[in-house]
Short mmCIF file of C-alpha atoms in Angstrom, two decimals:
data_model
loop_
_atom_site.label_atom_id
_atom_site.label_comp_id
_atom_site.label_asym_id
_atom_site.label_seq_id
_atom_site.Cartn_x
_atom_site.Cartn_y
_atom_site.Cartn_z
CA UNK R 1 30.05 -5.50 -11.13
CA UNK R 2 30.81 -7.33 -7.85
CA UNK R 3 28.53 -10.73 -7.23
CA UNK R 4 26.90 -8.69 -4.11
CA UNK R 5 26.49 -6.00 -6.23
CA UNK R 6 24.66 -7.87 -8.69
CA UNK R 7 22.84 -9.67 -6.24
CA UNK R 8 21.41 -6.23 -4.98
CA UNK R 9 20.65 -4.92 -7.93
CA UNK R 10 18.44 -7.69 -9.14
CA UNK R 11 16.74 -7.71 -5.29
CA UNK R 12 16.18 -4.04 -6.16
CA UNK R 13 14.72 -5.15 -9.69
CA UNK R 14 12.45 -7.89 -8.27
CA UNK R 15 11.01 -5.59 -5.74
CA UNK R 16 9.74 -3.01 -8.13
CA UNK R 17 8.40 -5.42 -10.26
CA UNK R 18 6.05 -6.86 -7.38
CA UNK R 19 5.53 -3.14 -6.44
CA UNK R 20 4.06 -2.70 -10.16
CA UNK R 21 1.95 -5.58 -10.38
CA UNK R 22 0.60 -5.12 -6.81
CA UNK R 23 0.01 -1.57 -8.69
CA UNK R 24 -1.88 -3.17 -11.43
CA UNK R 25 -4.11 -5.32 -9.07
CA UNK R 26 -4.91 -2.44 -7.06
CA UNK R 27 -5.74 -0.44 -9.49
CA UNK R 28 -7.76 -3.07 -11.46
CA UNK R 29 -10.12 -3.78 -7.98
CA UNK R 30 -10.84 -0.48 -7.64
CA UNK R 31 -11.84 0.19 -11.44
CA UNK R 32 -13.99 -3.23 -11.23
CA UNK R 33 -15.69 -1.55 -8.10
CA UNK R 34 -16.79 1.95 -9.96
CA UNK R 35 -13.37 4.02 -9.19
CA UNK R 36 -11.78 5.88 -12.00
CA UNK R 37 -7.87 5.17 -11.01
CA UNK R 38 -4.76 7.21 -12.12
CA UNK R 39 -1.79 5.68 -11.62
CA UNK R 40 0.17 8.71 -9.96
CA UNK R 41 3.64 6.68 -10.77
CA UNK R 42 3.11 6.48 -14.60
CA UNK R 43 3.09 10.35 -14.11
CA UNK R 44 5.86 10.86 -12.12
CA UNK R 45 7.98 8.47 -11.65
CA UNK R 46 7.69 6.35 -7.53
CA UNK R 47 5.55 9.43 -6.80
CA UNK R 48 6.49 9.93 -3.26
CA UNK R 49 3.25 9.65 -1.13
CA UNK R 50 0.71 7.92 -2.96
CA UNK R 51 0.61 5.41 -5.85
CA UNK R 52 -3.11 5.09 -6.85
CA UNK R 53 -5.30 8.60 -6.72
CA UNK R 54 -8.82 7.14 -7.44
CA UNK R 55 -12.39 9.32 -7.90
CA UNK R 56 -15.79 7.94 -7.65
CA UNK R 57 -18.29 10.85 -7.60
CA UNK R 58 -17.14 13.37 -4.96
CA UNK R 59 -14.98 11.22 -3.53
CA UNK R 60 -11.06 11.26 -4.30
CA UNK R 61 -8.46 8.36 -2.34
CA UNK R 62 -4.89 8.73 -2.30
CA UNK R 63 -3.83 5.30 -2.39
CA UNK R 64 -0.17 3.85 -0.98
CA UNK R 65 -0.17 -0.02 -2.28
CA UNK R 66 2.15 -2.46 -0.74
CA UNK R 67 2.47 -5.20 -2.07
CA UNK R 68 3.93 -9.27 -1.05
CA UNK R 69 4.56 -11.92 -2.68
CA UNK R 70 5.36 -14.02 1.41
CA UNK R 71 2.36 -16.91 2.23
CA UNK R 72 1.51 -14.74 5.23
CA UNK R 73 1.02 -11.56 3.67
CA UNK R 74 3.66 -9.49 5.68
CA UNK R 75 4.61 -6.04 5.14
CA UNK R 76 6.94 -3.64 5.65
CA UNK R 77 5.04 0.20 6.55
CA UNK R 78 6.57 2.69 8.81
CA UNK R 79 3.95 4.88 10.66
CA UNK R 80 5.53 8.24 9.87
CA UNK R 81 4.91 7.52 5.69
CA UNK R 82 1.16 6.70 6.71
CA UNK R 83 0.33 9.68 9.17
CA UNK R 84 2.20 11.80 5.94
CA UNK R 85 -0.28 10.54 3.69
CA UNK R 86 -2.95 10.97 5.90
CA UNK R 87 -2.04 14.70 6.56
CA UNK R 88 -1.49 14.86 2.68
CA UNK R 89 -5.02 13.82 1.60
CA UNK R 90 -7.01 15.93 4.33
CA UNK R 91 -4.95 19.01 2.99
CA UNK R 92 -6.28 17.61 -0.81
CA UNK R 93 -10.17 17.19 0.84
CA UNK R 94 -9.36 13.53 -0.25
CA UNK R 95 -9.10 10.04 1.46
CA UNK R 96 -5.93 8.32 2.85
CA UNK R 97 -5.95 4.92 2.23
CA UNK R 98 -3.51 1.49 2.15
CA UNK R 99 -3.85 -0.85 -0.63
CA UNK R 100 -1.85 -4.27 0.54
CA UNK R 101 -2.13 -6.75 -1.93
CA UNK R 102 -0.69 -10.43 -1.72
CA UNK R 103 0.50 -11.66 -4.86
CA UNK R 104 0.36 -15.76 -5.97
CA UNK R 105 0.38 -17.73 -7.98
CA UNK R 106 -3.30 -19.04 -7.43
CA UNK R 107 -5.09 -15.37 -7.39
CA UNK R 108 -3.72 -12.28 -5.82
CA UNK R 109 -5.44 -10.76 -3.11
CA UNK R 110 -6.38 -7.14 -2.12
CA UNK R 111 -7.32 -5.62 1.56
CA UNK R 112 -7.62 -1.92 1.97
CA UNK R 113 -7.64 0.22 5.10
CA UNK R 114 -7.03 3.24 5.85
CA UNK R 115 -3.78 5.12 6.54
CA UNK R 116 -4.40 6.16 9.85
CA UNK R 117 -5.32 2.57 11.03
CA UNK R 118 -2.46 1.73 9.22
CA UNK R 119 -0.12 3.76 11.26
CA UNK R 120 -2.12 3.17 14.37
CA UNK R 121 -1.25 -0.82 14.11
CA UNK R 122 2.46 0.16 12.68
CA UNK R 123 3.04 1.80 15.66
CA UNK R 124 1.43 -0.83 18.01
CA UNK R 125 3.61 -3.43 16.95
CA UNK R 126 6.86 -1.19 16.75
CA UNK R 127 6.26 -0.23 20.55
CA UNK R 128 5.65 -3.94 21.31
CA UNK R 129 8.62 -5.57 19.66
CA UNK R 130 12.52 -5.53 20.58
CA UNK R 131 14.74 -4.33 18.15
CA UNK R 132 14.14 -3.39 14.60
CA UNK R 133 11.11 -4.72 13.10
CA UNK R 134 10.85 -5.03 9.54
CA UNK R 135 6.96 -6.23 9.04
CA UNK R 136 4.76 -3.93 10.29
CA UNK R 137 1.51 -4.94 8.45
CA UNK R 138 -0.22 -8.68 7.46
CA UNK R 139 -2.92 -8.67 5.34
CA UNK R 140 -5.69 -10.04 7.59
CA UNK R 141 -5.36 -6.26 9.23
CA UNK R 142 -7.73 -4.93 6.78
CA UNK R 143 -10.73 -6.83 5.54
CA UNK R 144 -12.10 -4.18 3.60
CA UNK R 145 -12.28 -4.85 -0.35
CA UNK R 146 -12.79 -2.20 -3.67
CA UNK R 147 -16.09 -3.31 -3.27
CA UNK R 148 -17.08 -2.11 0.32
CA UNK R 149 -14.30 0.67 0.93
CA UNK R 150 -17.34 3.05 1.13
CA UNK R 151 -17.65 1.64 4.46
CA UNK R 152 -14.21 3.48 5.40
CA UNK R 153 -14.11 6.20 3.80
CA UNK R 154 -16.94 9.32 3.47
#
C-alpha cells in the first residue's frame, strides 16, 4: 500500500470513528431527555438518510448527526442531503432533524435543528461564498438541546 494510500485510508478510519461517537452522544442526549433512540446504522450499515430514528410518544425524528472534533464546531452538510431527509420524514409522518455534535476532550457538545433550517443556512452560505465551500454548518446555528427539541418539532 502506497504512503498516500495509507494516509487515506486511516483519514477514512478516523472519520468514522468521530462519526460513531458523535452517534453515541447523540443518541445518549436524546435517551437522557425521554426519547427511545434506534441507532438506524447498527441495522444497516451508514444507513443512507438518517442515523438516529428516535420516538417519544407520538412523535418519531429521523435524525442525521454530524459530528467535529475542530474548536469552532464546523461542518460539512450539503443542502440537497437535508431537503432529502426532510422530504423522507414527512412521507414517514415523522420529524427531520440535524444532530451536530462537537467532540473534546473537556465534554462534547450537542445542538439540534432541524433539517430544513439546516438546508436553508447550507444554502445561504453556498450562494454567498466563491468557490467550493466545504463547511456549511457551525454549531452555534442551532441552540436547541435533547432537552427542549419539543420546541422544534410537533
Amino acid at each position: 500500500m502506497s504512503a498516500t494510500a495509507k494516509e487515506s485510508w486511516m483519514q477514512a478510519a478516523e472519520k468514522m470513528q468521530v462519526g460513531e461517537r458523535a452517534e453515541e452522544e447523540a443518541e445518549a442526549a436524546l435517551a437522557a431527555a425521554g426519547w427511545e433512540v434506534i441507532n438506524l446504522n447498527r441495522l444497516a450499515k451508514n444507513f443512507r438518510f438518517a442515523d438516529l430514528l428516535a420516538k417519544r410518544g407520538a412523535t418519531r425524528l429521523l435524525v442525521q448527526v454530524k459530528g467535529t472534533t475542530t474548536d469552532e464546531g464546523k461542518f460539512g452538510a450539503l443542502p440537497g442531503p437535508a431537503r432529502a431527509l426532510h422530504e423522507l420524514a414527512r412521507h414517514l409522518d415523522a420529524q427531520a432533524v440535524y444532530a451536530l455534535v462537537r467532540l473534546a476532550a473537556d465534554g462534547s457538545v450537542v445542538r439540534f435543528g432541524t433539517a430544513e433550517n439546516a438546508a436553508a443556512i447550507a444554502d445561504d452560505r453556498t450562494a454567498n461564498y466563491r468557490g467550493t465551500l466545504r463547511y456549511h454548518l457551525f454549531i452555534s446555528d442551532f441552540e436547541h438541546t435533547a432537552a427542549d427539541l419539543d420546541e422544534i418539532v410537533c
